[in-house]
């Protein structure tokens, strides 16, 4: 449904995207995962026909992003990273406006947005600028869906939204996927990666790996330890200077640590750290998460 | 078409919901016109003058009463020969002092010649010049009509002055066309450029571009509301000009409105052009005010006569659209001429509109960069 081949794009002072290739299948919920500056927005804008790539080709549902930009603009729903609705129009006015822009009416496609819109309908006469972050996202999603797009492109839809609204938002995406809409979504949150069918891990304009999140985690062959002590700051410094440590990252309350090779045992860390006078020490094996996978890849 | 109407609806909602926009569109023209017309008045009326009369004879009294009854002057002070004239000016109460010497009437009848001294406060040079001209005019007129009527002078040449198209020399005749050019320029060019660059700044342009809307639909949707509102403004200004300030419309009202429409169209295309260059509202505003407003006021011939400008500025003034528009409306309103006399200026405005539209279309981006 979305096909990207060897796309590169640089701005005046920096290369934003380098030689990216990936395929998104019809009906898939595909995630672009990566920190700020990974090139997610640039890639999405190229797909949305808003930017022209320096090299490579991309097609959306078979339409070329440069030649057939007009056709693409009819079949794709887009939610930019920044809230891009009219703050001085009401919820209802925004929705009606985008419906007419896409030559349709709210009534015609109400079925599709019903589940989402029903949550903000009580506030339909409120100005969009006065909505909470979560409600703004729901409205933006409704507006992006109003013309029944075949593909939905969402640029960091959950950034700056509270945890409850984030979960609700992903539930909605799942439902939309069941209705046959292909969804490309970007996020800096690793936990959201697990909710996608497949993800592309991105960093500094490059794709590090593309797979299902489950596979990515399974393929993570390293032995991983969680370590905690009473002085976390000193702990991370001590571990990083330990010759048998490969990597050590803060992960919530614990440090996630890998050894130089998988032969390094938990007791070796324990002995070393006890010698360094760490108290309340905890060292144990853990299952890696997608974030560990990502951290590991970034390191390589 | 439905798309377009939806877009228009949205634009009008933007305008009607923003108090500042409403103020600029509906209040500013009226306030400015009233201010320029009433307060900033360069006409001389009821200027205070002082009289230092050392003769107190019939002639000096008659001249004094002629001056006072002209409507231009009122008596601020009667001075005594012992008073210090400079002191009177320093107090700033009077603009001019008229001094009659001793034995005024006798000298005039004996020698056929006598001197009147007019001292004016030239810290305001224009007013001083006008006051002394008026006063000498009145005095000469009096002497000629009353004193010399029985004397036959050989080979007399009389100048007869008539101010055509503005007999009363009212400055408001000048201000109404000028303000109209300025307001239409301000609302059309500034408001459209701001409203388009606002969409860029707030990121809504990104969504509009990614939609099936064509660039021409976006631009027309943005421009049409301001076209209508500017036209309403042009009408308001003309109505105020005619009914409050008594400026005549001697020519065709229809032609006047058609020319205004052309000027608005030109200003709107200039506004679009500015918005294609300006990345945000601040820059759009800055360009509009600095590049449009000031030249409109200073170089269009509205405030200062173009003939008096140094050559480089005179050349630049040719590129100022209001310059041509002001010529057109003055011709239509005051002289009552038809299109035959303003076709050249009309063509120039059309050409400018065409150039601005062509440049805007060339500059308008269907993508983000």
Coordinates of N, CA, C and O in Angstrom, one line a residue, chain A residues 9 11 45 48-52 65-67 69 73-74 76 78 80 82-90 93 97-98 100-103 105 127, chain B residues 2-3 6-7 9-11 13-15 17-18 198-215 217 366-369:
Chain A
X9 N 16.7 12.7 1.7 CA 16.3 14.1 1.7 C 17.2 14.9 2.6 O 17.4 14.5 3.8
X11 N 18.1 18.9 4.1 CA 17.9 20.3 4.2 C 19.2 21.0 4.1 O 20.2 20.4 3.9
X45 N 6.2 13.7 5.5 CA 5.8 14.8 4.7 C 6.1 14.4 3.2 O 5.4 14.9 2.3
X48 N 3.2 12.5 2.2 CA 2.1 13.3 2.1 C 2.2 14.3 0.9 O 1.3 15.2 0.8
X49 N 3.2 14.2 0.1 CA 3.4 15.1 -1.1 C 3.7 16.5 -0.6 O 3.5 17.4 -1.4
X50 N 4.1 16.7 0.6 CA 4.4 18.1 1.1 C 5.8 18.4 0.9 O 6.2 19.6 0.9
X51 N 6.7 17.4 0.7 CA 8.1 17.7 0.5 C 8.5 16.8 -0.7 O 7.9 15.8 -0.9
X52 N 9.5 17.2 -1.4 CA 10.0 16.4 -2.5 C 11.4 15.8 -2.1 O 12.3 16.5 -1.6
X65 N 4.5 9.8 -5.4 CA 4.3 11.0 -4.5 C 4.6 12.3 -5.2 O 4.2 13.4 -4.8
X66 N 5.3 12.3 -6.3 CA 5.6 13.5 -7.0 C 4.6 13.7 -8.2 O 3.9 14.8 -8.3
X67 N 4.5 12.7 -9.0 CA 3.7 12.9 -10.2 C 2.2 12.9 -9.9 O 1.5 13.8 -10.4
X69 N 0.6 13.6 -7.1 CA 0.3 14.2 -5.8 C -1.2 14.5 -5.6 O -1.7 14.4 -4.5
X73 N -3.6 13.2 -2.5 CA -4.2 14.1 -1.5 C -5.7 13.8 -1.3 O -6.3 14.2 -0.4
X74 N -6.3 13.0 -2.3 CA -7.7 12.6 -2.2 C -7.9 11.4 -1.3 O -9.0 11.2 -0.7
X76 N -5.7 10.1 1.2 CA -5.0 10.0 2.4 C -5.5 10.9 3.5 O -5.8 12.1 3.2
X78 N -4.5 12.9 7.0 CA -3.2 13.3 7.5 C -3.4 14.1 8.8 O -4.2 14.9 8.9
X80 N -0.9 16.2 11.1 CA 0.5 16.6 11.3 C 0.9 16.6 12.8 O 0.0 16.5 13.7
X82 N 1.9 18.9 14.8 CA 1.4 20.0 15.5 C -0.1 20.0 15.4 O -0.6 19.7 14.3
X83 N -0.8 20.5 16.4 CA -2.3 20.6 16.3 C -2.6 21.6 15.2 O -2.2 22.7 15.3
X84 N -3.2 21.1 14.2 CA -3.4 22.0 13.0 C -4.8 22.2 12.6 O -5.2 22.1 11.4
X85 N -5.7 22.4 13.6 CA -7.0 22.8 13.3 C -7.2 24.2 13.6 O -6.3 24.9 14.2
X86 N -8.4 24.8 13.3 CA -8.6 26.2 13.5 C -9.1 26.4 14.9 O -10.2 26.0 15.3
X87 N -8.2 27.0 15.7 CA -8.5 27.2 17.2 C -9.7 28.1 17.4 O -10.4 28.0 18.4
X88 N -10.0 29.0 16.4 CA -11.1 30.0 16.6 C -12.4 29.5 16.0 O -13.4 30.2 15.9
X89 N -12.4 28.2 15.6 CA -13.7 27.6 15.1 C -14.1 26.5 16.1 O -13.2 26.0 16.8
X90 N -15.4 26.3 16.2 CA -15.8 25.3 17.1 C -15.5 23.9 16.6 O -15.2 23.7 15.4
X93 N -17.7 23.2 13.6 CA -17.3 24.0 12.5 C -16.0 23.4 11.8 O -15.9 23.3 10.6
X97 N -16.0 22.0 8.1 CA -15.1 22.6 7.1 C -14.3 21.5 6.4 O -14.2 21.5 5.2
X98 N -13.7 20.6 7.2 CA -12.8 19.6 6.5 C -13.7 18.6 5.7 O -13.2 18.1 4.6
X100 N -16.3 19.6 3.9 CA -16.6 20.2 2.6 C -15.3 20.3 1.8 O -15.3 20.2 0.5
X101 N -14.1 20.5 2.4 CA -12.9 20.5 1.7 C -12.7 19.2 0.9 O -12.2 19.2 -0.2
X102 N -13.1 18.1 1.5 CA -12.9 16.8 0.9 C -14.1 16.4 0.1 O -14.3 15.2 -0.2
X103 N -15.0 17.4 -0.2 CA -16.2 17.2 -1.0 C -17.1 16.1 -0.4 O -17.6 15.2 -1.2
X105 N -19.8 15.1 3.3 CA -20.5 15.7 4.4 C -20.2 14.8 5.6 O -19.8 13.7 5.5
X127 N -14.9 26.1 21.2 CA -13.9 26.4 20.3 C -12.8 25.4 20.4 O -12.4 25.0 21.5
Chain B
X2 N -19.1 23.9 -3.8 CA -19.4 23.7 -2.3 C -18.2 23.9 -1.5 O -18.2 24.5 -0.4
X3 N -17.0 23.4 -2.0 CA -15.8 23.5 -1.3 C -15.5 25.0 -1.1 O -15.1 25.4 0.0
X6 N -17.7 26.6 1.5 CA -17.3 26.1 2.8 C -16.1 26.9 3.3 O -16.0 27.3 4.4
X7 N -15.2 27.2 2.4 CA -14.0 27.9 2.7 C -14.3 29.4 3.0 O -13.8 29.9 4.0
X9 N -17.1 30.5 4.3 CA -17.8 30.5 5.6 C -16.7 30.5 6.7 O -16.8 31.3 7.6
X10 N -15.7 29.7 6.5 CA -14.6 29.6 7.5 C -13.9 30.9 7.6 O -13.7 31.4 8.7
X11 N -13.6 31.6 6.5 CA -12.9 32.8 6.5 C -13.7 33.9 7.2 O -13.2 34.7 8.0
X13 N -15.9 33.4 9.5 CA -15.9 33.1 10.9 C -14.7 33.6 11.5 O -14.7 34.2 12.6
X14 N -13.5 33.4 10.9 CA -12.3 34.0 11.4 C -12.3 35.5 11.6 O -12.0 36.0 12.6
X15 N -12.9 36.2 10.6 CA -12.9 37.6 10.7 C -13.8 38.1 11.8 O -13.5 38.9 12.6
X17 N -14.9 36.6 14.4 CA -14.5 36.2 15.7 C -13.3 36.9 16.3 O -13.0 36.8 17.5
X18 N -12.6 37.6 15.5 CA -11.4 38.3 16.0 C -11.7 39.8 16.1 O -11.8 40.5 15.1
X198 N -0.9 33.6 8.6 CA -1.4 33.0 9.8 C -1.6 31.5 9.7 O -1.2 30.7 10.6
X199 N -2.1 31.1 8.5 CA -2.3 29.7 8.3 C -0.9 29.0 8.3 O -0.8 27.8 8.7
X200 N 0.1 29.6 7.7 CA 1.4 29.0 7.7 C 1.9 28.9 9.1 O 2.5 27.9 9.5
X201 N 1.8 30.0 9.8 CA 2.3 30.0 11.2 C 1.7 29.0 12.1 O 2.4 28.3 12.9
X202 N 0.4 28.8 12.0 CA -0.3 27.9 12.9 C -0.3 26.5 12.4 O -0.8 25.6 13.1
X203 N 0.3 26.2 11.2 CA 0.4 24.9 10.7 C -0.8 24.4 10.0 O -0.9 23.2 9.5
X204 N -1.9 25.2 9.9 CA -3.1 24.7 9.2 C -2.9 24.7 7.7 O -3.5 23.9 7.0
X205 N -1.9 25.5 7.3 CA -1.6 25.4 5.8 C -1.1 24.0 5.4 O -1.4 23.6 4.3
X206 N -0.4 23.4 6.3 CA 0.0 22.0 6.0 C -1.1 21.1 5.7 O -1.1 20.3 4.8
X207 N -2.2 21.2 6.5 CA -3.4 20.4 6.3 C -4.1 20.8 5.0 O -4.5 19.9 4.2
X208 N -4.2 22.1 4.8 CA -4.9 22.6 3.6 C -4.1 22.1 2.3 O -4.7 21.6 1.3
X209 N -2.8 22.1 2.4 CA -2.0 21.7 1.2 C -2.1 20.2 1.0 O -2.2 19.8 -0.2
X210 N -2.2 19.4 2.1 CA -2.4 18.0 1.9 C -3.8 17.6 1.6 O -4.1 16.4 1.4
X211 N -4.7 18.5 1.4 CA -6.1 18.2 1.1 C -6.2 18.4 -0.5 O -5.3 18.9 -1.1
X212 N -7.4 18.0 -1.0 CA -7.5 18.1 -2.5 C -7.8 19.6 -2.9 O -8.0 19.8 -4.1
X213 N -7.8 20.5 -2.0 CA -8.0 21.9 -2.4 C -6.9 22.3 -3.4 O -5.7 22.1 -3.2
X214 N -7.3 23.0 -4.5 CA -6.3 23.6 -5.4 C -5.8 24.9 -4.8 O -6.5 25.6 -4.1
X215 N -4.5 25.2 -5.1 CA -4.0 26.5 -4.6 C -4.9 27.7 -5.0 O -5.1 28.6 -4.2
X217 N -8.0 27.7 -5.3 CA -9.2 27.7 -4.4 C -8.8 28.3 -3.0 O -9.6 29.1 -2.5
X366 N 2.8 24.6 -3.8 CA 1.8 23.6 -3.6 C 2.4 22.6 -2.6 O 1.7 21.7 -2.2
X367 N 3.6 22.9 -2.1 CA 4.2 22.0 -1.1 C 4.8 22.9 0.0 O 4.6 24.1 -0.1
X368 N 5.4 22.3 1.0 CA 5.9 23.1 2.1 C 7.2 23.9 1.8 O 7.5 24.8 2.5
X369 N 7.9 23.5 0.8 CA 9.1 24.3 0.5 C 9.3 24.5 -1.0 O 8.5 24.0 -1.8

